[in-house]
mmCIF file of C-alpha atoms in Angstrom:
data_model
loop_
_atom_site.group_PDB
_atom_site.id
_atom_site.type_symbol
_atom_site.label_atom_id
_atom_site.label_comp_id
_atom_site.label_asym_id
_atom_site.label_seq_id
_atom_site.Cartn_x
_atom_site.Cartn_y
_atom_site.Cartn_z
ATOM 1 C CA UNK A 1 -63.848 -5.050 27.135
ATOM 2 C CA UNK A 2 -60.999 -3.644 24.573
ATOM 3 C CA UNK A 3 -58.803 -3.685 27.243
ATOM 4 C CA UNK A 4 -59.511 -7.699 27.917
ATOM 5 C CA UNK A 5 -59.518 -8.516 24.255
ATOM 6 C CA UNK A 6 -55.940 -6.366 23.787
ATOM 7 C CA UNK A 7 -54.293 -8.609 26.876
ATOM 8 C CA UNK A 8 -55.744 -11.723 26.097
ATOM 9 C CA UNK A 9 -54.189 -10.678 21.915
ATOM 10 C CA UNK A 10 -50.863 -10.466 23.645
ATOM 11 C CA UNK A 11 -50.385 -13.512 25.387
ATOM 12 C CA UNK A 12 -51.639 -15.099 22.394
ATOM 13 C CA UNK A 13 -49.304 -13.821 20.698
ATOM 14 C CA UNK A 14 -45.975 -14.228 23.186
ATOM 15 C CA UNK A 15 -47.302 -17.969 23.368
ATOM 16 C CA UNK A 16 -47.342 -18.346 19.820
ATOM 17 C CA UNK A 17 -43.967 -16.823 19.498
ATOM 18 C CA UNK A 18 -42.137 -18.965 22.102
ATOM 19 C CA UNK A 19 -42.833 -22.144 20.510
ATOM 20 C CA UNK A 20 -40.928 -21.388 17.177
ATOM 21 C CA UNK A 21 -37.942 -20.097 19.279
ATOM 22 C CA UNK A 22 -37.599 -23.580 21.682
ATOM 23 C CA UNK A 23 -38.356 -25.838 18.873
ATOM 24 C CA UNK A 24 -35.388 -23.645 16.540
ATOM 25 C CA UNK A 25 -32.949 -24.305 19.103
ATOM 26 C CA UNK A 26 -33.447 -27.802 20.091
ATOM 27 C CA UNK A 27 -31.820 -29.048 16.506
ATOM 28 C CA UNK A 28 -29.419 -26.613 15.417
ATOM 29 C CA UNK A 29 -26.457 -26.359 12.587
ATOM 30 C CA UNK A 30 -24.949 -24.172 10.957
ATOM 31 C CA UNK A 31 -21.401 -22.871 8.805
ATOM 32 C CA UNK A 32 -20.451 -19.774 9.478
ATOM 33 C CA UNK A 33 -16.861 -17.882 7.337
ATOM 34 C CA UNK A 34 -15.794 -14.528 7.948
ATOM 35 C CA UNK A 35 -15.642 -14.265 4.298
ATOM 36 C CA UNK A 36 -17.739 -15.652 1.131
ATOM 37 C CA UNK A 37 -14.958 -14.705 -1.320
ATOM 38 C CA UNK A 38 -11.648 -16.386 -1.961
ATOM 39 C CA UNK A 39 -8.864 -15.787 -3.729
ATOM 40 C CA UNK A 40 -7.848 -18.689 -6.461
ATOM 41 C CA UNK A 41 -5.516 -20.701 -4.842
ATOM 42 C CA UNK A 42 -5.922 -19.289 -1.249
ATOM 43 C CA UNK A 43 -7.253 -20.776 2.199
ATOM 44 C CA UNK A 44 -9.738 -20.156 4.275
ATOM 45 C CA UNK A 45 -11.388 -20.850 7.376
ATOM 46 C CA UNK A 46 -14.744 -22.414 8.393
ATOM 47 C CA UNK A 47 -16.469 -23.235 11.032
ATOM 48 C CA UNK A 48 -19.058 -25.631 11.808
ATOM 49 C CA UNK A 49 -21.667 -26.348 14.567
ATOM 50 C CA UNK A 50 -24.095 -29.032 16.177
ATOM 51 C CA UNK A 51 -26.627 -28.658 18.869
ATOM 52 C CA UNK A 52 -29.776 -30.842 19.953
ATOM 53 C CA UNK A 53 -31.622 -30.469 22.764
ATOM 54 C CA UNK A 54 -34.642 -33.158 21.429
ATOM 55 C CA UNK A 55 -33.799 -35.613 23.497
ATOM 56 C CA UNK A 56 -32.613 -33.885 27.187
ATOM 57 C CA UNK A 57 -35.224 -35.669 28.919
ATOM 58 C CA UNK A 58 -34.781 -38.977 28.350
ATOM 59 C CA UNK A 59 -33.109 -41.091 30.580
ATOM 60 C CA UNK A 60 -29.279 -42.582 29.925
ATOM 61 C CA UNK A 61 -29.203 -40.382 26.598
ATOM 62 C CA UNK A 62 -26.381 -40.672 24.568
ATOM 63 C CA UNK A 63 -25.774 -38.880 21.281
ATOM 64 C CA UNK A 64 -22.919 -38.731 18.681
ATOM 65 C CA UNK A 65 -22.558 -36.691 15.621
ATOM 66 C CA UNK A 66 -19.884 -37.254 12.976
ATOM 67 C CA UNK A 67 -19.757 -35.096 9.717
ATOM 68 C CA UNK A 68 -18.603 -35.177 6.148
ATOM 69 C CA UNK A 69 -17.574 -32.067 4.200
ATOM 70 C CA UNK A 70 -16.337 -31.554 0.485
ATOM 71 C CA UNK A 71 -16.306 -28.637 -2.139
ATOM 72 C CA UNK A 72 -18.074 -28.464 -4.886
ATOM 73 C CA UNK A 73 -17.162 -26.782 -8.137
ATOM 74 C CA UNK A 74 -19.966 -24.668 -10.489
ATOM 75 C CA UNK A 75 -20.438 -28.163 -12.327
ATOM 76 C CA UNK A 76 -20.886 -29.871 -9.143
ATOM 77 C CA UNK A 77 -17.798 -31.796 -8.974
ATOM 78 C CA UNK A 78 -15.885 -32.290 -5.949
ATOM 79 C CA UNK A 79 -12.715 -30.462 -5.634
ATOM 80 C CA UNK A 80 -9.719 -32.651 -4.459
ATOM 81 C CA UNK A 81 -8.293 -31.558 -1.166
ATOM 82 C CA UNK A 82 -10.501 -28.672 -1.177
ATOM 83 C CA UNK A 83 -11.693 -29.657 2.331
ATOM 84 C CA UNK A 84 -9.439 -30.350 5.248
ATOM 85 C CA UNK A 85 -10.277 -32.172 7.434
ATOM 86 C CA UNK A 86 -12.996 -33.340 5.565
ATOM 87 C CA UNK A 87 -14.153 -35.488 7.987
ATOM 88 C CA UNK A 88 -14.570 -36.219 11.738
ATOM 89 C CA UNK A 89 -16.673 -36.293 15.125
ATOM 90 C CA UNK A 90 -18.487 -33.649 16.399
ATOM 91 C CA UNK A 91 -18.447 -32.723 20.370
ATOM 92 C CA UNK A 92 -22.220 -31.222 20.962
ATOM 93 C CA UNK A 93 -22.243 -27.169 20.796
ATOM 94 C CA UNK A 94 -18.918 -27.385 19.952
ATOM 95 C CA UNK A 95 -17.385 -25.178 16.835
ATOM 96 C CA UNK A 96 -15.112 -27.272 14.601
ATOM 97 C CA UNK A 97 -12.885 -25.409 11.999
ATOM 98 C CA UNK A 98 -13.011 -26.575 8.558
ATOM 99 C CA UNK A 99 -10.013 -24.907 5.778
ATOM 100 C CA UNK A 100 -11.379 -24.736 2.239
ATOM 101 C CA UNK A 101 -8.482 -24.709 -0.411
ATOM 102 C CA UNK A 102 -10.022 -22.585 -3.091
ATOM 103 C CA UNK A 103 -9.601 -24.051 -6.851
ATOM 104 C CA UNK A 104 -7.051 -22.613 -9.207
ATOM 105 C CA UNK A 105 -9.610 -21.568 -11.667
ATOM 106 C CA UNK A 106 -12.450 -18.606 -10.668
ATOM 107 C CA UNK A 107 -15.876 -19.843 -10.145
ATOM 108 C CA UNK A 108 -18.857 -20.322 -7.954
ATOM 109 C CA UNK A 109 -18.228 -23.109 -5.235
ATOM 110 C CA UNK A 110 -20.521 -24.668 -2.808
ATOM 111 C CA UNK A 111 -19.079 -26.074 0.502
ATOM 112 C CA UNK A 112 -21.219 -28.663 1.527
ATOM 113 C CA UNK A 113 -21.738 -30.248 5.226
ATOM 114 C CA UNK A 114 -23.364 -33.521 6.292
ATOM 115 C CA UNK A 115 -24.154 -34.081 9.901
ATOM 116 C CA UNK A 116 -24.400 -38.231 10.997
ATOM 117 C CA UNK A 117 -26.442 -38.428 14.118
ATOM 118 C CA UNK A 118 -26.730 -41.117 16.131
ATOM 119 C CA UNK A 119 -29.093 -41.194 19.709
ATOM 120 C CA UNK A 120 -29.814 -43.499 21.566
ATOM 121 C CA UNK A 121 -31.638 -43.268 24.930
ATOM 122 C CA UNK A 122 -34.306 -44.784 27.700
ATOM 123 C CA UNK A 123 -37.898 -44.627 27.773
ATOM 124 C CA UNK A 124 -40.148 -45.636 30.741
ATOM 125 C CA UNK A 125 -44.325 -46.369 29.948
ATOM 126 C CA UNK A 126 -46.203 -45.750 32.528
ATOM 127 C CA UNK A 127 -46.391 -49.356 34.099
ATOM 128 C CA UNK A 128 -42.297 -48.389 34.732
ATOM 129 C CA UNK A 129 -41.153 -50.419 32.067
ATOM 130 C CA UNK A 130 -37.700 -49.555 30.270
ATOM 131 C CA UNK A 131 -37.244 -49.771 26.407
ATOM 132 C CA UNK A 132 -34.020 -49.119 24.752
ATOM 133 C CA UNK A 133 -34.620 -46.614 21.663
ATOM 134 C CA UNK A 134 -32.125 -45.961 18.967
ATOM 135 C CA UNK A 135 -32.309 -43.250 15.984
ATOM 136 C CA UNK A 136 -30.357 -41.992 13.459
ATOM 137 C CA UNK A 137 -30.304 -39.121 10.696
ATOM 138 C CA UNK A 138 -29.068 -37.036 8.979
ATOM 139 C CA UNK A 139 -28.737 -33.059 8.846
ATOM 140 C CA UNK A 140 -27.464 -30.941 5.976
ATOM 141 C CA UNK A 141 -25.726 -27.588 5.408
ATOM 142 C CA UNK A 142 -24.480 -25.503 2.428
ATOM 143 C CA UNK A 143 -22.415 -22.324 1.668
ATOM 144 C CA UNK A 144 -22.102 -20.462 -0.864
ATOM 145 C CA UNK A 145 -18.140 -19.212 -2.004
ATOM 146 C CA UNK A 146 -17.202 -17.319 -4.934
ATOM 147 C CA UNK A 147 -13.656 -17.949 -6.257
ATOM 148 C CA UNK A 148 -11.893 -14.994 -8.214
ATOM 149 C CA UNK A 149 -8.976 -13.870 -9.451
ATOM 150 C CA UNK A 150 -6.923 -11.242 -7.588
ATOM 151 C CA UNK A 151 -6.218 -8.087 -8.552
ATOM 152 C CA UNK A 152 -2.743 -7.106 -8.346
ATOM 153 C CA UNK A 153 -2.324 -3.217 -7.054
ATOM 154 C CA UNK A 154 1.124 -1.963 -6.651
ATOM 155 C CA UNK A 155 2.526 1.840 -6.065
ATOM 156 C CA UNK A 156 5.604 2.899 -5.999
ATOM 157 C CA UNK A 157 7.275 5.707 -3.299
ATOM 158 C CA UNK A 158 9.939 8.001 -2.806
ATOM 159 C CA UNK A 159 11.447 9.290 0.271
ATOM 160 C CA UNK A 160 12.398 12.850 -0.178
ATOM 161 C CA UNK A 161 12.905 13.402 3.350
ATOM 162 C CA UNK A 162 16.084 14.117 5.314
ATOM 163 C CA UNK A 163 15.151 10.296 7.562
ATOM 164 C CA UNK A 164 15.174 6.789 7.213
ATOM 165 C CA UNK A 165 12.365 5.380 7.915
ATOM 166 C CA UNK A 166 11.928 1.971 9.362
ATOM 167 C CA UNK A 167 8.710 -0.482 9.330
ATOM 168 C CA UNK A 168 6.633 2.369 8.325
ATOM 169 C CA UNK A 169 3.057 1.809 7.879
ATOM 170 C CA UNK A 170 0.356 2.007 4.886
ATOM 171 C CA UNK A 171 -2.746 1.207 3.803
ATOM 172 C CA UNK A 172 -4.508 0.935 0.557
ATOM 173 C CA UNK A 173 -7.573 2.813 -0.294
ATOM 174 C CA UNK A 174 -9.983 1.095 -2.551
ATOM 175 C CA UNK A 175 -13.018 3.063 -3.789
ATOM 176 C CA UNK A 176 -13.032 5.238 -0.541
ATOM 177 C CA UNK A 177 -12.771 2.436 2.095
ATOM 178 C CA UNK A 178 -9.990 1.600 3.860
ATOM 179 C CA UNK A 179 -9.165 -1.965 3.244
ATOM 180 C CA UNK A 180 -7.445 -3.674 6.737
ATOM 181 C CA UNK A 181 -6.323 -6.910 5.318
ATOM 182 C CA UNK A 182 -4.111 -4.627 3.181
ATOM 183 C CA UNK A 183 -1.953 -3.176 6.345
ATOM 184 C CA UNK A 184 2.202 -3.607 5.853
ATOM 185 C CA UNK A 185 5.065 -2.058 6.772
ATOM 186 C CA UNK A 186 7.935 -0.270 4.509
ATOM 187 C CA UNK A 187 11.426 1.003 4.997
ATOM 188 C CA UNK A 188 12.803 3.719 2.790
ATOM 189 C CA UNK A 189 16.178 4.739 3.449
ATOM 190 C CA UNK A 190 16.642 8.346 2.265
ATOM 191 C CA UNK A 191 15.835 9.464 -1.330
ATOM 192 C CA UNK A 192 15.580 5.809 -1.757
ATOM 193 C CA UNK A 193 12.282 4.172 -3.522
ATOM 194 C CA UNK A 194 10.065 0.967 -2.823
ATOM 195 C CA UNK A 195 6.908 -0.412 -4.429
ATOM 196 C CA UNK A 196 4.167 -1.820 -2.571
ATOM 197 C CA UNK A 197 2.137 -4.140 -3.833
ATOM 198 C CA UNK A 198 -1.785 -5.739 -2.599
ATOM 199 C CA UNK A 199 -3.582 -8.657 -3.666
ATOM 200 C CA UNK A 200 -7.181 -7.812 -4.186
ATOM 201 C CA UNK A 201 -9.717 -10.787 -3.414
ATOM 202 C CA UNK A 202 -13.485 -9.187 -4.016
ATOM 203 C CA UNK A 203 -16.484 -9.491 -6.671
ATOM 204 C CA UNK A 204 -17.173 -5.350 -6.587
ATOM 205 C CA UNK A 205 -18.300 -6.709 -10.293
ATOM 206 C CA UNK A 206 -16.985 -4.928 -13.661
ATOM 207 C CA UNK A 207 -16.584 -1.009 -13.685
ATOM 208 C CA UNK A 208 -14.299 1.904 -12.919
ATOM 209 C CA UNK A 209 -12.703 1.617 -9.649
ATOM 210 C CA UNK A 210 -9.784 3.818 -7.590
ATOM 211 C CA UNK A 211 -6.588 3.248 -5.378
ATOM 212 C CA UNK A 212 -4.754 5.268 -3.176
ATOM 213 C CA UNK A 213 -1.990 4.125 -0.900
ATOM 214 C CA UNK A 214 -2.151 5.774 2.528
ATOM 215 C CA UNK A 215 -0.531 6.462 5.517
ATOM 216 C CA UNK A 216 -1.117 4.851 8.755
ATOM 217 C CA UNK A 217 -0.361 7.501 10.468
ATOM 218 C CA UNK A 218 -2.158 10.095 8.710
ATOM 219 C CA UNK A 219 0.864 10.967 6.131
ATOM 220 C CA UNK A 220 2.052 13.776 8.869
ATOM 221 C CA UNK A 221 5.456 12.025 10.169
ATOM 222 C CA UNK A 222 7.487 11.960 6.979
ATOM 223 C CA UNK A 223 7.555 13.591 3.115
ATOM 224 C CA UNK A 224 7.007 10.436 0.959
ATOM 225 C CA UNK A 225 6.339 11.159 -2.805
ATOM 226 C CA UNK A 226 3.473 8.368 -4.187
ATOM 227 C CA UNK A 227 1.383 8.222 -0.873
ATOM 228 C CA UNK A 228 -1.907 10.131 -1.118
ATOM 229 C CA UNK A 229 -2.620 9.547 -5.109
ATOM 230 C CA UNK A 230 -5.618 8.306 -6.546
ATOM 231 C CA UNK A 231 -4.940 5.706 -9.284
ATOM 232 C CA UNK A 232 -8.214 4.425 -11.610
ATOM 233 C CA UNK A 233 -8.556 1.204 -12.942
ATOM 234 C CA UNK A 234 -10.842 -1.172 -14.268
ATOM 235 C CA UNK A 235 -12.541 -4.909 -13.957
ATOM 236 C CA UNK A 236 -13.750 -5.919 -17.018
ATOM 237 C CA UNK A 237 -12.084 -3.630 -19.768
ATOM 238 C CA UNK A 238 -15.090 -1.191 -19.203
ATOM 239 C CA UNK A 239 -12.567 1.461 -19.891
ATOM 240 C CA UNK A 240 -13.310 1.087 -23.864
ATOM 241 C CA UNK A 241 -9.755 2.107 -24.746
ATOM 242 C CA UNK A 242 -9.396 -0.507 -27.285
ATOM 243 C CA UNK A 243 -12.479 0.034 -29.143
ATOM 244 C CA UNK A 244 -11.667 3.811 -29.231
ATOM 245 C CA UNK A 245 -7.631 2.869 -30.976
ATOM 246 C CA UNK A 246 -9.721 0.668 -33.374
ATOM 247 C CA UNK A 247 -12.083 3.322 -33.951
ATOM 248 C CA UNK A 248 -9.479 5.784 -35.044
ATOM 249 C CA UNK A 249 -7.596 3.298 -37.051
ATOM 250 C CA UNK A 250 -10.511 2.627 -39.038
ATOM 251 C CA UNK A 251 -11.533 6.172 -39.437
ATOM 252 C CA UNK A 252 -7.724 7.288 -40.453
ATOM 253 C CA UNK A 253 -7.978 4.423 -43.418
ATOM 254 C CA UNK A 254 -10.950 5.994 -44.165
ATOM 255 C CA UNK A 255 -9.522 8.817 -44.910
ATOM 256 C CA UNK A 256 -7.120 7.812 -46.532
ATOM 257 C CA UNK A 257 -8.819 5.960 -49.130
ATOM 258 C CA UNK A 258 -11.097 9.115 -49.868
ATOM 259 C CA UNK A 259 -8.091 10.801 -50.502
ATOM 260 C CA UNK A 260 -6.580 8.826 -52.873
ATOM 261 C CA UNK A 261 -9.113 8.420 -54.656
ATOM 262 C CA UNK A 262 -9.939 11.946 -54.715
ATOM 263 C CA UNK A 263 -6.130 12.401 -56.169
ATOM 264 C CA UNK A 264 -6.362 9.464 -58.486
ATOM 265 C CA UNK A 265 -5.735 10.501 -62.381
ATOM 266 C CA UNK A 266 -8.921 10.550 -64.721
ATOM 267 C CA UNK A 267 -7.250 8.612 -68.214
ATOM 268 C CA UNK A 268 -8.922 9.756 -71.457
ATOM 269 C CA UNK A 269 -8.958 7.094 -73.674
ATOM 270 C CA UNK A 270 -10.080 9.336 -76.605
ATOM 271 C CA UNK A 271 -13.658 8.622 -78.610
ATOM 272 C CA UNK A 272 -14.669 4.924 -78.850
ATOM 273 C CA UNK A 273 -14.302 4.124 -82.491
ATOM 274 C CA UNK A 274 -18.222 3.002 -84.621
ATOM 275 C CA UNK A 275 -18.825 -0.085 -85.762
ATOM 276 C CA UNK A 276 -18.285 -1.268 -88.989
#
């Protein structure tokens, strides 16, 4: 009897399980970015999506979907030309890229996505008789893109080998991770020097945070001075090295005021004289 009871719980529950999953993928959008955090100023790509299977079996079906896109700022005003192109026609199940130009000013921005669908198809009662149906509506879809400023990382190198070396590559290091965007090459003529620089684009948030410029190839081909060392620095002045200057400026005047008036001459202005 458990054994009945147990099967008859698992169809159940595969029945009630397929019906979500047909009815999820019979209207479907969606954006999808590699990335959710831009750079002020800088581009990049989007890509958007509609599918709809609602209406497969009716007869002479024909469906179009146009969109409308635009950025919005943390106020909720549009940014101009912060969408391109920011509008069109859709083919069905086909991806269309969208290029967001980020604002010159950091900030949370939303890109927003609205879907125009229009279907119209054939359906047949059961006496045979055709009716012409038309519907429209309308689907929506947001993501979220933080906007920040980037952080400038630069090293500089020395070649205090006996080569050349030509289009020689590096990486940078950030907190541990090798970042891949960050890949360039360098050429250092003998004894000769070069500073690399990076653009950081991220919201690691405010803190203590290290650099190291590294070799590509492991830092075993050539004798470059600079490659290999850890640099600190810091997103949000959490490093406290003003407060700690203040601190001893105001403890030095401090001082000094104790002192001179530790120093300063007592006058004796002799008894006061009685009244009359």
């Amino acid at each position: 009897m458990k054994a009945v009871l147990a099967a008859v719980l698992v169809m159940a529950l595969a029945v009630v399980c397929l019906v979500p999953a047909e009815s999820a993928d019979a209207d479907y959008h969606d954006i999808n970015g590699e990335k959710n955090v831009i750079g002020t100023g800088d581009k990049a790509d989007f890509r958007i999506v509609y599918i709809n299977h609602d209406y497969d079996e009716y007869q002479d079906m024909n469906m179009s979907v146009s969109y409308t896109a635009s950025l919005k700022d943390s106020a909720g005003e549009t940014v101009s030309n912060g969408v391109s192109p920011s509008s069109g026609d859709l083919d069905l199940g086909q991806a269309q890229t969208l290029t967001v130009s980020a604002p010159d000013e950091p900030g949370r921005c939303t890109l927003e996505v609205a879907y125009e669908v229009s279907v119209s198809y054939t359906v047949t009662d059961e006496e045979g008789n055709e009716t012409e149906e038309t519907e429209e509506f309308t689907r929506n879809d947001t993501y979220e893109i933080n906007v920040v400023e980037p952080i400038s990382l630069s090293v500089s190198l020395t070649n205090n080998g006996d080569l050349s070396l030509q289009s020689y590559g590096v990486y940078f290091m950030i907190d541990g991770e090798i970042v891949e965007d960050s890949y360039q090459t360098i050429d250092l003529a003998e004894s000769g020097t070069t500073t690399v620089k990076y653009d950081w684009v991220t919201d690691a948030g405010n803190g203590q945070h290290t650099f190291t410029l590294v070799a590509a190839d492991g830092g075993n081909m050539a004798d470059i001075e600079g490659l290999g060392v850890e640099h600190t620095f810091y997103i949000g002045d959490t490093s406290y090295t003003w407060m700690v200057v203040l601190l001893v400026l105001v403890i030095i005047i401090v001082l000094l005021v104790m002192v001179w008036v530790y120093r300063k001459p007592v006058k004796n202005y002799g008894k006061p004289k009685s009244r009359r």
